[in-house]
Amino acid sequence: KRASETGLSCIAICDHDCVDGIKPAISAASQYGIEVIPGIELTAERHGREVHILGYFIDIEDKAFLKKLMEIRQIRVERIYKMVDKLKGAGLSLDPEKVFKLSGDGSVGRLHLAHALYKEGLISSVNEAFKWYIGDTGPCYVKGFKLKPEEAVETILKVGGIPVMAHPYTMGGDKLLLELIKVGLRGVEAYHPDNHKGIRKHFVEIAEEFGLVVTGGSDCHGAGKERILMGTVMVPYDIVERLKEEKARMGPRD
């Protein structure tokens, strides 16, 4: 509905380490004539720095893939318990079930934890949770399990997807991007709320040089992150067509 109201004709569902929202989205989108690209955003790490690898047009029925995601999800659950325990030590007592209720069947993360803290009146805003407690340098932060970026690229390729480096400007820049091209990366996210015009131009030029697909979007995480709501970054439809061409070029899976 939000996509329709914003004037979008196509959206990609790329939740972190989870595909549960794709089928419901496709069903709902059909009512509004919205095209949905099945995708994912795999969380990886290189030298202590988080890296996100997007996968477009993935096979969401692949059993080995779903098993891997389930294992990652369980690790995320355990991480929430550990952070809740640390928060208790900091004077913020929270029932972890409040967090899991917010995440539902999806992949639980820090944003759900922040919302739970806010809903229980333990903090004055969602941002406060990240600023003072569970941000990357916060006292209640617990490091999560991360794939290697190369593993994330390989995983997406195995399920017939197009691996794309998400917001590379904040994820290691050119060096990592060039390394991942060697192992099968097919695209780069140039259009993103964090990318000003000069950064977009830079990554478009890299994409042209190495024959990569250029992608983009709002990186919408829902109402908890108002700055990046759906539709805040409008991407031309020819980018979708280019993705489809790349998918066809890759051919059928082995």
Coordinates of C-alpha atoms in Angstrom, one line a residue:
K1 CA 0.0 0.0 0.0
R2 CA 2.8 2.4 0.9
A3 CA 4.6 1.6 -2.4
S4 CA 1.4 2.4 -4.3
E5 CA 0.8 5.6 -2.4
T6 CA 4.4 6.7 -3.2
G7 CA 4.0 6.0 -6.9
L8 CA 6.3 3.0 -7.1
S9 CA 5.8 0.3 -9.7
C10 CA 8.3 -2.2 -8.3
I11 CA 9.9 -2.9 -5.0
A12 CA 12.5 -5.4 -3.8
I13 CA 12.0 -7.2 -0.5
C14 CA 15.6 -7.6 0.9
D15 CA 15.2 -8.3 4.7
H16 CA 18.3 -9.1 6.7
D17 CA 19.0 -12.8 6.6
C18 CA 15.4 -13.7 6.1
V19 CA 12.9 -14.3 3.3
D20 CA 9.7 -14.8 5.3
G21 CA 8.3 -11.5 4.2
I22 CA 8.5 -12.1 0.4
K23 CA 5.4 -14.3 -0.2
P24 CA 3.1 -12.0 1.9
A25 CA 4.5 -9.0 0.0
I26 CA 3.9 -10.6 -3.4
S27 CA 0.3 -11.4 -2.3
A28 CA -0.4 -7.9 -1.0
A29 CA 1.3 -6.2 -3.9
S30 CA -0.9 -7.9 -6.4
Q31 CA -3.8 -5.9 -5.1
Y32 CA -2.0 -2.7 -6.1
G33 CA -0.3 -3.8 -9.3
I34 CA 3.1 -3.6 -7.7
E35 CA 5.9 -5.8 -8.9
V36 CA 8.0 -7.5 -6.2
I37 CA 11.5 -8.7 -6.6
P38 CA 12.4 -11.6 -4.2
G39 CA 15.6 -10.7 -2.5
I40 CA 17.7 -10.8 0.7
E41 CA 20.4 -8.8 2.5
L42 CA 23.0 -11.1 3.9
T43 CA 25.1 -9.7 6.8
A44 CA 28.8 -10.3 6.5
E45 CA 32.0 -9.0 8.1
R46 CA 35.5 -8.1 6.9
H47 CA 38.2 -7.0 9.4
G48 CA 35.7 -6.1 12.1
R49 CA 33.6 -4.1 9.7
E50 CA 30.0 -5.1 8.8
V51 CA 29.3 -5.6 5.1
H52 CA 25.9 -6.2 3.5
I53 CA 25.5 -8.2 0.3
L54 CA 22.1 -7.9 -1.4
G55 CA 20.7 -10.7 -3.5
Y56 CA 18.1 -10.1 -6.2
F57 CA 15.8 -12.7 -7.8
I58 CA 16.8 -15.4 -5.4
D59 CA 15.1 -18.8 -5.2
I60 CA 13.2 -18.6 -1.9
E61 CA 12.3 -22.3 -2.0
D62 CA 15.9 -23.7 -1.9
K63 CA 16.1 -26.0 1.1
A64 CA 19.8 -25.7 1.8
F65 CA 19.5 -21.9 1.6
L66 CA 16.5 -21.9 4.0
K67 CA 18.4 -24.2 6.4
K68 CA 21.3 -21.8 6.4
L69 CA 19.0 -18.9 7.1
M70 CA 17.4 -20.7 10.0
E71 CA 20.8 -21.3 11.6
I72 CA 21.7 -17.6 11.2
R73 CA 18.3 -16.7 12.7
Q74 CA 18.9 -18.9 15.8
I75 CA 22.2 -17.1 16.4
R76 CA 20.4 -13.8 16.2
V77 CA 17.9 -15.0 18.9
E78 CA 20.8 -16.0 21.2
R79 CA 22.4 -12.6 20.6
I80 CA 19.2 -10.8 21.7
Y81 CA 19.2 -12.8 25.0
K82 CA 22.8 -11.7 25.6
M83 CA 22.0 -8.0 24.9
V84 CA 18.9 -8.2 27.1
D85 CA 21.1 -9.5 29.9
K86 CA 23.6 -6.7 29.4
L87 CA 20.8 -4.2 29.4
K88 CA 19.6 -5.5 32.7
G89 CA 23.0 -4.9 34.1
A90 CA 22.8 -1.3 32.9
G91 CA 19.5 -0.9 34.7
L92 CA 17.1 -1.6 31.9
S93 CA 15.1 -4.7 32.7
L94 CA 13.3 -6.1 29.7
D95 CA 11.5 -9.4 29.0
P96 CA 13.1 -10.8 25.8
E97 CA 9.8 -12.1 24.6
K98 CA 8.7 -8.5 24.1
V99 CA 11.5 -8.3 21.5
F100 CA 10.5 -11.6 19.7
K101 CA 6.9 -10.5 19.6
L102 CA 7.9 -7.5 17.5
S103 CA 10.0 -9.5 15.1
G104 CA 7.3 -12.2 14.7
D105 CA 8.4 -14.9 12.3
G106 CA 11.1 -12.6 10.8
S107 CA 14.8 -12.3 11.6
V108 CA 15.2 -10.5 15.0
G109 CA 17.7 -7.7 15.3
R110 CA 18.7 -4.7 17.2
L111 CA 16.0 -2.5 15.8
H112 CA 13.4 -4.8 17.3
L113 CA 15.2 -4.6 20.6
A114 CA 15.3 -0.8 20.4
H115 CA 11.5 -0.7 19.7
A116 CA 10.8 -3.0 22.6
L117 CA 12.8 -0.8 25.0
Y118 CA 10.9 2.2 23.7
K119 CA 7.5 0.6 24.0
E120 CA 8.2 -0.5 27.6
G121 CA 9.1 3.1 28.4
L122 CA 12.7 2.3 29.2
I123 CA 14.1 4.9 26.8
S124 CA 12.7 8.1 25.3
S125 CA 13.3 7.2 21.7
V126 CA 14.5 4.4 19.4
N127 CA 17.6 6.3 18.5
E128 CA 18.5 6.6 22.2
A129 CA 18.9 2.8 22.4
F130 CA 21.5 2.9 19.7
K131 CA 23.2 6.0 20.9
W132 CA 23.7 4.9 24.5
Y133 CA 23.3 1.2 24.7
I134 CA 23.2 -1.2 21.7
G135 CA 25.1 0.8 19.0
D136 CA 28.3 -0.8 17.7
T137 CA 30.3 0.9 20.5
G138 CA 27.6 0.7 23.1
P139 CA 28.1 -1.0 26.5
C140 CA 25.3 -3.5 25.8
Y141 CA 26.3 -4.4 22.3
V142 CA 27.0 -8.0 21.4
K143 CA 28.7 -8.9 18.3
G144 CA 26.7 -11.1 16.0
F145 CA 27.6 -14.0 13.7
K146 CA 28.8 -12.8 10.3
L147 CA 29.5 -14.6 7.1
K148 CA 32.6 -13.6 5.1
P149 CA 31.6 -11.3 2.2
E150 CA 32.9 -13.9 -0.2
E151 CA 30.6 -16.5 1.4
A152 CA 27.6 -14.2 1.1
V153 CA 28.3 -13.7 -2.6
E154 CA 28.7 -17.4 -3.1
T155 CA 25.5 -18.2 -1.2
I156 CA 23.5 -15.8 -3.3
L157 CA 24.9 -17.2 -6.6
K158 CA 24.0 -20.7 -5.4
V159 CA 20.3 -19.8 -5.2
G160 CA 20.3 -18.2 -8.6
G161 CA 20.5 -14.6 -7.3
I162 CA 22.3 -11.5 -8.4
P163 CA 24.8 -10.5 -5.7
V164 CA 25.1 -6.8 -5.2
M165 CA 27.2 -4.8 -2.7
A166 CA 25.0 -2.7 -0.6
H167 CA 25.9 1.0 0.2
P168 CA 29.6 0.4 -0.6
Y169 CA 30.5 3.9 0.6
T170 CA 29.8 2.9 4.2
M171 CA 31.0 -0.8 3.8
G172 CA 34.6 -0.8 2.9
G173 CA 34.6 1.2 -0.3
D174 CA 36.4 0.5 -3.6
K175 CA 39.0 -2.0 -2.2
L176 CA 36.4 -4.5 -1.0
L177 CA 34.2 -3.9 -4.0
L178 CA 37.0 -4.8 -6.4
E179 CA 37.9 -7.9 -4.4
L180 CA 34.3 -9.2 -4.5
I181 CA 34.0 -8.6 -8.2
K182 CA 36.7 -11.3 -8.5
V183 CA 34.5 -13.9 -6.7
G184 CA 31.3 -13.2 -8.6
L185 CA 29.8 -9.9 -7.4
R186 CA 27.4 -8.7 -10.2
G187 CA 26.3 -5.3 -9.0
V188 CA 26.7 -2.2 -6.8
E189 CA 24.2 -0.1 -5.0
A190 CA 24.9 3.4 -6.1
Y191 CA 21.5 5.0 -5.2
H192 CA 21.2 5.1 -1.4
P193 CA 20.2 7.8 1.2
D194 CA 23.9 7.9 2.4
N195 CA 25.2 8.5 -1.1
H196 CA 25.4 12.1 -2.3
K197 CA 25.6 12.9 -6.0
G198 CA 29.4 12.6 -6.1
I199 CA 29.4 9.2 -4.5
R200 CA 26.7 8.0 -6.8
K201 CA 28.6 9.1 -9.8
H202 CA 31.8 7.4 -8.5
F203 CA 30.1 4.0 -8.2
V204 CA 28.2 4.3 -11.4
E205 CA 31.6 4.8 -13.1
I206 CA 33.0 1.7 -11.4
A207 CA 30.0 -0.3 -12.5
E208 CA 30.4 0.8 -16.1
E209 CA 34.1 0.0 -16.0
F210 CA 33.6 -3.6 -14.7
G211 CA 30.2 -4.4 -16.3
L212 CA 28.3 -4.3 -13.0
V213 CA 24.6 -3.7 -12.6
V214 CA 23.8 -0.4 -10.8
T215 CA 21.0 -0.7 -8.2
G216 CA 19.5 1.4 -5.5
G217 CA 16.7 2.1 -3.2
S218 CA 15.6 3.8 0.1
D219 CA 17.0 1.0 2.3
C220 CA 13.6 1.2 4.1
H221 CA 13.5 -0.4 7.5
G222 CA 10.0 0.7 8.4
A223 CA 8.8 3.5 10.6
G224 CA 11.6 3.1 13.1
K225 CA 14.0 4.8 10.7
E226 CA 12.0 7.7 9.3
R227 CA 14.9 9.1 7.2
I228 CA 14.9 6.1 5.0
L229 CA 11.2 5.3 4.5
M230 CA 10.1 3.8 1.2
G231 CA 10.2 6.2 -1.7
T232 CA 12.8 8.6 -0.2
V233 CA 15.2 7.4 -3.0
M234 CA 13.5 7.0 -6.3
V235 CA 15.2 4.7 -8.8
P236 CA 14.3 4.6 -12.5
Y237 CA 12.6 1.4 -13.8
D238 CA 15.4 0.8 -16.3
I239 CA 17.5 -0.4 -13.4
V240 CA 14.9 -3.2 -12.8
E241 CA 15.1 -4.1 -16.5
R242 CA 18.9 -4.2 -16.3
L243 CA 18.6 -6.6 -13.3
K244 CA 16.3 -8.8 -15.3
E245 CA 18.7 -8.8 -18.2
E246 CA 21.5 -9.8 -15.8
K247 CA 19.4 -12.6 -14.4
A248 CA 18.7 -13.9 -17.9
R249 CA 22.4 -13.6 -18.8
M250 CA 23.3 -15.8 -15.8
G251 CA 21.2 -18.6 -17.2
P252 CA 19.6 -21.4 -15.3
R253 CA 21.1 -22.8 -12.1
D254 CA 23.2 -25.9 -12.2

